[in-house]
């Protein structure tokens, strides 16, 4: 059970959105927005060591340890969290697509149970669109992290391709948005509304991108508080 509620903590949840290949996973790895203690739900194993040094692990090369079973992940996560040291552990269940949501909710419950208002715990939900049910309310623990996790030190990182496939509970409660190249006008319009930027600013992201150079609009709390950022790797 989450302990030590601290109402002075601010909501710091972050959404990362862009078409496939826009660089969302690269952004989670390289922007260093994920803090020292991190649990990841990583259905594709995207955070396993990769061949590019900069993209290995999380935040300047921190190794992400992967576990394929609930038991393995739970043990590693519990020990890492109790150690008081930096860590990044990922749960990559090996199960059928239709069971993915249940595993994601279990992961969220584990994170919630560990939460402590005296310490920050970051929870990354990769490929969110694969295991949320609608763009309506998200009433599971996945949603509760974003609505109620703030005072328990939880910071959710939600990674998805299209805003239209993500619950409004999550989209509406993030304090930061990392918006990459989009694939559909309806999605562009959603982000134009959120950022109060121009259609052209979003459309230009795809034109600027190359294989190893990705661009995003990064909005931090506050109206119109966004800027163009880039990652080279
Ligand atoms: N380890 C890597 N080595 C070389 N290039 C990479 C590596 N990881 C990513 N890239 C390049 O960066 C691009 C963006 O990758 P990234 O995985 O961040 O996309 P994404 O937005 O997360 O897409 P998806 O929604 O499909 O997961 C890829 O298309 C690829 O060109
Ligand atoms: Mg990805």
PDB file of C-alpha atoms and ligand atoms in Angstrom:
ATOM      1  CA  UNK A   1       0.000   0.000   0.000  1.00  0.00           C
ATOM      2  CA  UNK A   2       1.268   3.457  -0.891  1.00  0.00           C
ATOM      3  CA  UNK A   3       2.567   5.259   2.203  1.00  0.00           C
ATOM      4  CA  UNK A   4       3.469   8.741   3.479  1.00  0.00           C
ATOM      5  CA  UNK A   5       1.114  10.908   1.387  1.00  0.00           C
ATOM      6  CA  UNK A   6       2.577  14.362   0.851  1.00  0.00           C
ATOM      7  CA  UNK A   7       0.132  16.818  -0.639  1.00  0.00           C
ATOM      8  CA  UNK A   8       2.785  19.395  -1.406  1.00  0.00           C
ATOM      9  CA  UNK A   9       4.218  17.202  -4.183  1.00  0.00           C
ATOM     10  CA  UNK A  10       3.360  18.332  -7.703  1.00  0.00           C
ATOM     11  CA  UNK A  11       1.986  16.141 -10.493  1.00  0.00           C
ATOM     12  CA  UNK A  12       4.885  15.490 -12.901  1.00  0.00           C
ATOM     13  CA  UNK A  13       3.527  12.802 -15.203  1.00  0.00           C
ATOM     14  CA  UNK A  14       4.734  12.866 -18.808  1.00  0.00           C
ATOM     15  CA  UNK A  15       3.229  11.749 -22.130  1.00  0.00           C
ATOM     16  CA  UNK A  16       5.430  10.825 -25.109  1.00  0.00           C
ATOM     17  CA  UNK A  17       3.504  10.651 -28.373  1.00  0.00           C
ATOM     18  CA  UNK A  18       4.476  10.177 -31.993  1.00  0.00           C
ATOM     19  CA  UNK A  19       4.098   7.933 -34.991  1.00  0.00           C
ATOM     20  CA  UNK A  20       6.089   4.718 -35.160  1.00  0.00           C
ATOM     21  CA  UNK A  21       9.743   5.678 -35.596  1.00  0.00           C
ATOM     22  CA  UNK A  22       9.206   9.250 -34.356  1.00  0.00           C
ATOM     23  CA  UNK A  23      11.668   8.563 -31.572  1.00  0.00           C
ATOM     24  CA  UNK A  24       9.506   8.174 -28.468  1.00  0.00           C
ATOM     25  CA  UNK A  25      11.551   5.344 -27.004  1.00  0.00           C
ATOM     26  CA  UNK A  26      14.747   7.209 -27.876  1.00  0.00           C
ATOM     27  CA  UNK A  27      13.289  10.214 -26.023  1.00  0.00           C
ATOM     28  CA  UNK A  28      12.594   8.176 -22.883  1.00  0.00           C
ATOM     29  CA  UNK A  29      16.160   6.848 -23.033  1.00  0.00           C
ATOM     30  CA  UNK A  30      17.962  10.085 -23.792  1.00  0.00           C
ATOM     31  CA  UNK A  31      16.036  13.030 -22.337  1.00  0.00           C
ATOM     32  CA  UNK A  32      16.823  11.981 -18.758  1.00  0.00           C
ATOM     33  CA  UNK A  33      13.297  12.780 -17.624  1.00  0.00           C
ATOM     34  CA  UNK A  34      13.096   9.355 -15.974  1.00  0.00           C
ATOM     35  CA  UNK A  35      14.537   9.671 -12.485  1.00  0.00           C
ATOM     36  CA  UNK A  36      16.885   7.507 -10.431  1.00  0.00           C
ATOM     37  CA  UNK A  37      14.382   4.839  -9.418  1.00  0.00           C
ATOM     38  CA  UNK A  38      12.531   3.449 -12.392  1.00  0.00           C
ATOM     39  CA  UNK A  39      10.200   0.543 -13.108  1.00  0.00           C
ATOM     40  CA  UNK A  40       9.305  -0.063 -16.743  1.00  0.00           C
ATOM     41  CA  UNK A  41       6.504  -1.989 -18.390  1.00  0.00           C
ATOM     42  CA  UNK A  42       8.237  -2.851 -21.647  1.00  0.00           C
ATOM     43  CA  UNK A  43       6.237  -5.321 -23.778  1.00  0.00           C
ATOM     44  CA  UNK A  44       8.702  -5.258 -26.713  1.00  0.00           C
ATOM     45  CA  UNK A  45      11.911  -5.252 -24.715  1.00  0.00           C
ATOM     46  CA  UNK A  46      12.817  -1.878 -26.212  1.00  0.00           C
ATOM     47  CA  UNK A  47      15.087  -1.021 -23.305  1.00  0.00           C
ATOM     48  CA  UNK A  48      17.363  -4.018 -23.591  1.00  0.00           C
ATOM     49  CA  UNK A  49      20.940  -3.153 -24.412  1.00  0.00           C
ATOM     50  CA  UNK A  50      21.076  -1.898 -27.966  1.00  0.00           C
ATOM     51  CA  UNK A  51      23.926  -1.550 -30.364  1.00  0.00           C
ATOM     52  CA  UNK A  52      24.211   2.229 -30.116  1.00  0.00           C
ATOM     53  CA  UNK A  53      25.976   3.287 -26.927  1.00  0.00           C
ATOM     54  CA  UNK A  54      23.786   6.314 -26.374  1.00  0.00           C
ATOM     55  CA  UNK A  55      20.682   4.170 -26.692  1.00  0.00           C
ATOM     56  CA  UNK A  56      21.905   1.472 -24.360  1.00  0.00           C
ATOM     57  CA  UNK A  57      19.857   1.389 -21.224  1.00  0.00           C
ATOM     58  CA  UNK A  58      18.313   4.482 -19.726  1.00  0.00           C
ATOM     59  CA  UNK A  59      19.669   7.941 -18.981  1.00  0.00           C
ATOM     60  CA  UNK A  60      23.294   7.890 -20.100  1.00  0.00           C
ATOM     61  CA  UNK A  61      23.773   4.174 -20.140  1.00  0.00           C
ATOM     62  CA  UNK A  62      22.073   3.012 -16.958  1.00  0.00           C
ATOM     63  CA  UNK A  63      21.399  -0.646 -17.583  1.00  0.00           C
ATOM     64  CA  UNK A  64      17.766  -1.717 -17.616  1.00  0.00           C
ATOM     65  CA  UNK A  65      17.336  -5.195 -16.152  1.00  0.00           C
ATOM     66  CA  UNK A  66      14.575  -7.202 -17.811  1.00  0.00           C
ATOM     67  CA  UNK A  67      12.372  -9.868 -16.244  1.00  0.00           C
ATOM     68  CA  UNK A  68       9.893 -12.055 -18.065  1.00  0.00           C
ATOM     69  CA  UNK A  69       7.965 -13.430 -15.102  1.00  0.00           C
ATOM     70  CA  UNK A  70       5.960 -11.699 -12.400  1.00  0.00           C
ATOM     71  CA  UNK A  71       8.013 -13.437  -9.791  1.00  0.00           C
ATOM     72  CA  UNK A  72      11.362 -12.409 -11.270  1.00  0.00           C
ATOM     73  CA  UNK A  73      10.324  -8.792 -11.731  1.00  0.00           C
ATOM     74  CA  UNK A  74       8.756  -8.505  -8.302  1.00  0.00           C
ATOM     75  CA  UNK A  75      11.857  -9.833  -6.563  1.00  0.00           C
ATOM     76  CA  UNK A  76      14.240  -7.589  -8.500  1.00  0.00           C
ATOM     77  CA  UNK A  77      12.048  -4.514  -8.113  1.00  0.00           C
ATOM     78  CA  UNK A  78      11.439  -5.039  -4.394  1.00  0.00           C
ATOM     79  CA  UNK A  79      15.132  -5.542  -3.681  1.00  0.00           C
ATOM     80  CA  UNK A  80      16.181  -2.576  -5.818  1.00  0.00           C
ATOM     81  CA  UNK A  81      13.630  -0.255  -4.208  1.00  0.00           C
ATOM     82  CA  UNK A  82      14.600  -1.396  -0.712  1.00  0.00           C
ATOM     83  CA  UNK A  83      18.297  -0.829  -1.463  1.00  0.00           C
ATOM     84  CA  UNK A  84      17.851   2.937  -1.698  1.00  0.00           C
ATOM     85  CA  UNK A  85      20.157   2.966  -4.761  1.00  0.00           C
ATOM     86  CA  UNK A  86      19.488   3.961  -8.381  1.00  0.00           C
ATOM     87  CA  UNK A  87      17.867   1.293 -10.497  1.00  0.00           C
ATOM     88  CA  UNK A  88      15.918   0.549 -13.660  1.00  0.00           C
ATOM     89  CA  UNK A  89      14.027  -2.736 -13.836  1.00  0.00           C
ATOM     90  CA  UNK A  90      11.632  -3.739 -16.569  1.00  0.00           C
ATOM     91  CA  UNK A  91       8.814  -6.241 -16.814  1.00  0.00           C
ATOM     92  CA  UNK A  92       8.499  -7.808 -20.255  1.00  0.00           C
ATOM     93  CA  UNK A  93       5.823 -10.488 -19.973  1.00  0.00           C
ATOM     94  CA  UNK A  94       5.937 -13.306 -22.495  1.00  0.00           C
ATOM     95  CA  UNK A  95       2.217 -13.716 -23.037  1.00  0.00           C
ATOM     96  CA  UNK A  96      -0.497 -13.417 -25.661  1.00  0.00           C
ATOM     97  CA  UNK A  97      -1.654  -9.954 -26.700  1.00  0.00           C
ATOM     98  CA  UNK A  98      -5.050 -10.350 -25.033  1.00  0.00           C
ATOM     99  CA  UNK A  99      -3.381 -10.879 -21.651  1.00  0.00           C
ATOM    100  CA  UNK A 100      -1.228  -7.770 -21.883  1.00  0.00           C
ATOM    101  CA  UNK A 101      -3.691  -5.492 -20.109  1.00  0.00           C
ATOM    102  CA  UNK A 102      -3.891  -7.759 -17.088  1.00  0.00           C
ATOM    103  CA  UNK A 103      -0.093  -7.761 -16.843  1.00  0.00           C
ATOM    104  CA  UNK A 104       0.086  -3.974 -17.175  1.00  0.00           C
ATOM    105  CA  UNK A 105      -2.469  -3.568 -14.397  1.00  0.00           C
ATOM    106  CA  UNK A 106      -0.528  -5.987 -12.215  1.00  0.00           C
ATOM    107  CA  UNK A 107       2.648  -3.965 -12.895  1.00  0.00           C
ATOM    108  CA  UNK A 108       0.800  -0.760 -11.935  1.00  0.00           C
ATOM    109  CA  UNK A 109      -0.412  -2.396  -8.719  1.00  0.00           C
ATOM    110  CA  UNK A 110       3.146  -3.376  -7.806  1.00  0.00           C
ATOM    111  CA  UNK A 111       4.340   0.178  -8.383  1.00  0.00           C
ATOM    112  CA  UNK A 112       1.425   1.595  -6.408  1.00  0.00           C
ATOM    113  CA  UNK A 113       2.031  -0.736  -3.498  1.00  0.00           C
ATOM    114  CA  UNK A 114       5.681   0.374  -3.297  1.00  0.00           C
ATOM    115  CA  UNK A 115       4.975   4.113  -3.545  1.00  0.00           C
ATOM    116  CA  UNK A 116       6.229   6.312  -0.738  1.00  0.00           C
ATOM    117  CA  UNK A 117       5.580  10.054  -0.550  1.00  0.00           C
ATOM    118  CA  UNK A 118       9.119  10.505   0.776  1.00  0.00           C
ATOM    119  CA  UNK A 119      10.785   9.117  -2.372  1.00  0.00           C
ATOM    120  CA  UNK A 120      10.322   9.493  -6.136  1.00  0.00           C
ATOM    121  CA  UNK A 121       9.421   6.406  -8.120  1.00  0.00           C
ATOM    122  CA  UNK A 122       9.142   6.596 -11.902  1.00  0.00           C
ATOM    123  CA  UNK A 123       6.882   4.183 -13.789  1.00  0.00           C
ATOM    124  CA  UNK A 124       7.258   3.919 -17.566  1.00  0.00           C
ATOM    125  CA  UNK A 125       4.363   2.470 -19.578  1.00  0.00           C
ATOM    126  CA  UNK A 126       5.684   1.644 -23.079  1.00  0.00           C
ATOM    127  CA  UNK A 127       3.263   0.956 -25.922  1.00  0.00           C
ATOM    128  CA  UNK A 128       0.311   2.149 -23.846  1.00  0.00           C
ATOM    129  CA  UNK A 129      -2.033   1.956 -26.826  1.00  0.00           C
ATOM    130  CA  UNK A 130      -1.743  -1.829 -26.816  1.00  0.00           C
ATOM    131  CA  UNK A 131      -3.366  -2.341 -23.433  1.00  0.00           C
ATOM    132  CA  UNK A 132      -5.738   0.511 -22.703  1.00  0.00           C
ATOM    133  CA  UNK A 133      -9.354  -0.018 -23.620  1.00  0.00           C
ATOM    134  CA  UNK A 134     -10.709   3.308 -24.825  1.00  0.00           C
ATOM    135  CA  UNK A 135     -10.135   7.024 -24.946  1.00  0.00           C
ATOM    136  CA  UNK A 136     -12.586   7.392 -22.042  1.00  0.00           C
ATOM    137  CA  UNK A 137     -11.780   7.046 -18.367  1.00  0.00           C
ATOM    138  CA  UNK A 138      -9.054   4.647 -17.229  1.00  0.00           C
ATOM    139  CA  UNK A 139     -10.287   3.264 -13.919  1.00  0.00           C
ATOM    140  CA  UNK A 140      -7.593   0.670 -13.329  1.00  0.00           C
ATOM    141  CA  UNK A 141      -4.409   1.221 -11.317  1.00  0.00           C
ATOM    142  CA  UNK A 142      -2.778   2.407 -14.567  1.00  0.00           C
ATOM    143  CA  UNK A 143      -5.109   5.413 -14.367  1.00  0.00           C
ATOM    144  CA  UNK A 144      -4.836   5.801 -10.608  1.00  0.00           C
ATOM    145  CA  UNK A 145      -1.102   6.403 -10.870  1.00  0.00           C
ATOM    146  CA  UNK A 146      -1.786   9.490 -12.951  1.00  0.00           C
ATOM    147  CA  UNK A 147      -4.766  10.715 -10.918  1.00  0.00           C
ATOM    148  CA  UNK A 148      -3.636   9.878  -7.397  1.00  0.00           C
ATOM    149  CA  UNK A 149       0.053   8.962  -7.540  1.00  0.00           C
ATOM    150  CA  UNK A 150       1.444  12.477  -7.184  1.00  0.00           C
ATOM    151  CA  UNK A 151       1.267  12.686  -3.402  1.00  0.00           C
ATOM    152  CA  UNK A 152       2.921   9.297  -3.080  1.00  0.00           C
ATOM    153  CA  UNK A 153       5.921  10.340  -5.181  1.00  0.00           C
ATOM    154  CA  UNK A 154       4.825   8.494  -8.320  1.00  0.00           C
ATOM    155  CA  UNK A 155       5.722   9.910 -11.714  1.00  0.00           C
ATOM    156  CA  UNK A 156       4.144   8.147 -14.699  1.00  0.00           C
ATOM    157  CA  UNK A 157       5.714   8.148 -18.165  1.00  0.00           C
ATOM    158  CA  UNK A 158       3.189   7.168 -20.838  1.00  0.00           C
ATOM    159  CA  UNK A 159       4.439   6.264 -24.311  1.00  0.00           C
ATOM    160  CA  UNK A 160       1.997   5.925 -27.225  1.00  0.00           C
ATOM    161  CA  UNK A 161       1.542   6.493 -30.942  1.00  0.00           C
ATOM    162  CA  UNK A 162      -1.813   8.272 -31.110  1.00  0.00           C
ATOM    163  CA  UNK A 163      -3.622  10.486 -28.585  1.00  0.00           C
ATOM    164  CA  UNK A 164      -6.979   9.174 -29.843  1.00  0.00           C
ATOM    165  CA  UNK A 165      -6.221   5.703 -28.493  1.00  0.00           C
ATOM    166  CA  UNK A 166      -5.278   6.841 -25.001  1.00  0.00           C
ATOM    167  CA  UNK A 167      -7.676   7.442 -22.078  1.00  0.00           C
ATOM    168  CA  UNK A 168      -8.436  11.076 -21.318  1.00  0.00           C
ATOM    169  CA  UNK A 169      -7.608  10.293 -17.683  1.00  0.00           C
ATOM    170  CA  UNK A 170      -3.994   9.932 -18.760  1.00  0.00           C
ATOM    171  CA  UNK A 171      -3.761  12.599 -21.457  1.00  0.00           C
ATOM    172  CA  UNK A 172      -5.465  15.232 -19.342  1.00  0.00           C
ATOM    173  CA  UNK A 173      -3.451  14.691 -16.183  1.00  0.00           C
ATOM    174  CA  UNK A 174       0.067  14.898 -17.546  1.00  0.00           C
ATOM    175  CA  UNK A 175       2.158  17.933 -16.668  1.00  0.00           C
ATOM    176  CA  UNK A 176       4.585  17.482 -19.567  1.00  0.00           C
ATOM    177  CA  UNK A 177       4.209  16.366 -23.158  1.00  0.00           C
ATOM    178  CA  UNK A 178       6.924  15.215 -25.547  1.00  0.00           C
ATOM    179  CA  UNK A 179       5.290  15.400 -28.966  1.00  0.00           C
ATOM    180  CA  UNK A 180       7.093  13.883 -31.925  1.00  0.00           C
ATOM    181  CA  UNK A 181       6.170  13.536 -35.610  1.00  0.00           C
ATOM    182  CA  UNK A 182       2.489  12.619 -36.056  1.00  0.00           C
ATOM    183  CA  UNK A 183       0.786  10.561 -38.721  1.00  0.00           C
ATOM    184  CA  UNK A 184      -2.797  11.867 -38.835  1.00  0.00           C
ATOM    185  CA  UNK A 185      -4.343  15.328 -38.914  1.00  0.00           C
ATOM    186  CA  UNK A 186      -6.751  14.447 -36.108  1.00  0.00           C
ATOM    187  CA  UNK A 187      -3.743  13.761 -33.877  1.00  0.00           C
ATOM    188  CA  UNK A 188      -1.994  16.941 -34.996  1.00  0.00           C
ATOM    189  CA  UNK A 189      -5.105  18.923 -34.041  1.00  0.00           C
ATOM    190  CA  UNK A 190      -5.185  17.344 -30.593  1.00  0.00           C
ATOM    191  CA  UNK A 191      -1.632  18.531 -29.957  1.00  0.00           C
ATOM    192  CA  UNK A 192      -2.238  21.953 -31.483  1.00  0.00           C
ATOM    193  CA  UNK A 193      -4.978  22.339 -28.856  1.00  0.00           C
ATOM    194  CA  UNK A 194      -2.806  21.097 -26.017  1.00  0.00           C
ATOM    195  CA  UNK A 195       0.294  23.135 -26.864  1.00  0.00           C
ATOM    196  CA  UNK A 196      -1.395  26.091 -28.557  1.00  0.00           C
ATOM    197  CA  UNK A 197       1.182  25.760 -31.318  1.00  0.00           C
ATOM    198  CA  UNK A 198       0.638  25.899 -35.087  1.00  0.00           C
ATOM    199  CA  UNK A 199      -0.109  22.926 -37.333  1.00  0.00           C
ATOM    200  CA  UNK A 200       3.093  23.755 -39.174  1.00  0.00           C
ATOM    201  CA  UNK A 201       5.245  23.424 -36.068  1.00  0.00           C
ATOM    202  CA  UNK A 202       4.074  19.848 -35.674  1.00  0.00           C
ATOM    203  CA  UNK A 203       4.171  19.069 -39.395  1.00  0.00           C
ATOM    204  CA  UNK A 204       7.777  20.254 -39.556  1.00  0.00           C
ATOM    205  CA  UNK A 205       8.953  17.602 -37.065  1.00  0.00           C
ATOM    206  CA  UNK A 206       8.749  14.843 -39.650  1.00  0.00           C
ATOM    207  CA  UNK A 207      10.600  16.951 -42.227  1.00  0.00           C
ATOM    208  CA  UNK A 208      13.415  17.693 -39.790  1.00  0.00           C
ATOM    209  CA  UNK A 209      13.823  14.072 -38.655  1.00  0.00           C
ATOM    210  CA  UNK A 210      16.478  11.763 -40.052  1.00  0.00           C
ATOM    211  CA  UNK A 211      17.421   8.237 -38.963  1.00  0.00           C
ATOM    212  CA  UNK A 212      19.595   9.447 -36.114  1.00  0.00           C
ATOM    213  CA  UNK A 213      18.269  12.907 -35.442  1.00  0.00           C
ATOM    214  CA  UNK A 214      14.786  13.239 -33.954  1.00  0.00           C
ATOM    215  CA  UNK A 215      12.746  16.348 -33.149  1.00  0.00           C
ATOM    216  CA  UNK A 216       9.978  16.997 -30.651  1.00  0.00           C
ATOM    217  CA  UNK A 217       7.917  19.771 -29.163  1.00  0.00           C
ATOM    218  CA  UNK A 218       8.359  19.574 -25.404  1.00  0.00           C
ATOM    219  CA  UNK A 219       5.707  21.189 -23.266  1.00  0.00           C
ATOM    220  CA  UNK A 220       6.240  21.698 -19.563  1.00  0.00           C
ATOM    221  CA  UNK A 221       3.430  22.885 -17.265  1.00  0.00           C
ATOM    222  CA  UNK A 222       1.881  26.248 -18.067  1.00  0.00           C
ATOM    223  CA  UNK A 223       0.104  27.649 -21.084  1.00  0.00           C
ATOM    224  CA  UNK A 224       2.152  27.725 -24.305  1.00  0.00           C
ATOM    225  CA  UNK A 225       5.249  26.701 -22.401  1.00  0.00           C
ATOM    226  CA  UNK A 226       6.759  24.527 -25.119  1.00  0.00           C
ATOM    227  CA  UNK A 227       9.938  24.458 -27.174  1.00  0.00           C
ATOM    228  CA  UNK A 228      11.500  22.514 -30.019  1.00  0.00           C
ATOM    229  CA  UNK A 229      14.035  19.967 -28.809  1.00  0.00           C
ATOM    230  CA  UNK A 230      16.218  17.509 -30.711  1.00  0.00           C
ATOM    231  CA  UNK A 231      18.080  14.305 -30.014  1.00  0.00           C
ATOM    232  CA  UNK A 232      21.096  13.132 -32.021  1.00  0.00           C
ATOM    233  CA  UNK A 233      22.314   9.602 -31.609  1.00  0.00           C
TER     234      UNK A 233
HETATM  235  N1  LIG B   1      19.327   0.947 -31.183  1.00  0.00           N
HETATM  236  C1  LIG B   1      19.168   1.627 -32.302  1.00  0.00           C
HETATM  237  N2  LIG B   1      20.116   1.589 -33.285  1.00  0.00           N
HETATM  238  C2  LIG B   1      19.962   2.294 -34.407  1.00  0.00           C
HETATM  239  N3  LIG B   1      18.898   3.076 -34.681  1.00  0.00           N
HETATM  240  C3  LIG B   1      17.933   3.138 -33.767  1.00  0.00           C
HETATM  241  C4  LIG B   1      18.015   2.423 -32.535  1.00  0.00           C
HETATM  242  N4  LIG B   1      16.895   2.688 -31.824  1.00  0.00           N
HETATM  243  C5  LIG B   1      16.184   3.528 -32.581  1.00  0.00           C
HETATM  244  N5  LIG B   1      16.781   3.803 -33.746  1.00  0.00           N
HETATM  245  C6  LIG B   1      16.286   4.682 -34.819  1.00  0.00           C
HETATM  246  O1  LIG B   1      15.454   5.646 -34.256  1.00  0.00           O
HETATM  247  C7  LIG B   1      14.157   5.579 -34.821  1.00  0.00           C
HETATM  248  C8  LIG B   1      13.157   5.859 -33.750  1.00  0.00           C
HETATM  249  O2  LIG B   1      13.181   4.825 -32.828  1.00  0.00           O
HETATM  250  P1  LIG B   1      12.206   4.693 -31.595  1.00  0.00           P
HETATM  251  O3  LIG B   1      12.342   3.274 -31.185  1.00  0.00           O
HETATM  252  O4  LIG B   1      12.465   5.724 -30.559  1.00  0.00           O
HETATM  253  O5  LIG B   1      10.773   4.971 -32.253  1.00  0.00           O
HETATM  254  P2  LIG B   1       9.351   4.997 -31.540  1.00  0.00           P
HETATM  255  O6  LIG B   1       8.781   6.361 -31.712  1.00  0.00           O
HETATM  256  O7  LIG B   1       9.484   4.521 -30.143  1.00  0.00           O
HETATM  257  O8  LIG B   1       8.517   3.982 -32.441  1.00  0.00           O
HETATM  258  P3  LIG B   1       7.501   2.788 -32.054  1.00  0.00           P
HETATM  259  O9  LIG B   1       6.171   3.427 -31.807  1.00  0.00           O
HETATM  260  O10 LIG B   1       7.475   1.933 -33.279  1.00  0.00           O
HETATM  261  O11 LIG B   1       8.046   2.099 -30.847  1.00  0.00           O
HETATM  262  C9  LIG B   1      14.065   4.208 -35.457  1.00  0.00           C
HETATM  263  O12 LIG B   1      13.222   4.231 -36.568  1.00  0.00           O
HETATM  264  C10 LIG B   1      15.477   3.976 -35.860  1.00  0.00           C
HETATM  265  O13 LIG B   1      15.730   4.625 -37.096  1.00  0.00           O
HETATM  266 MG1  LIG B   2       8.998   2.773 -29.179  1.00  0.00          MG
END
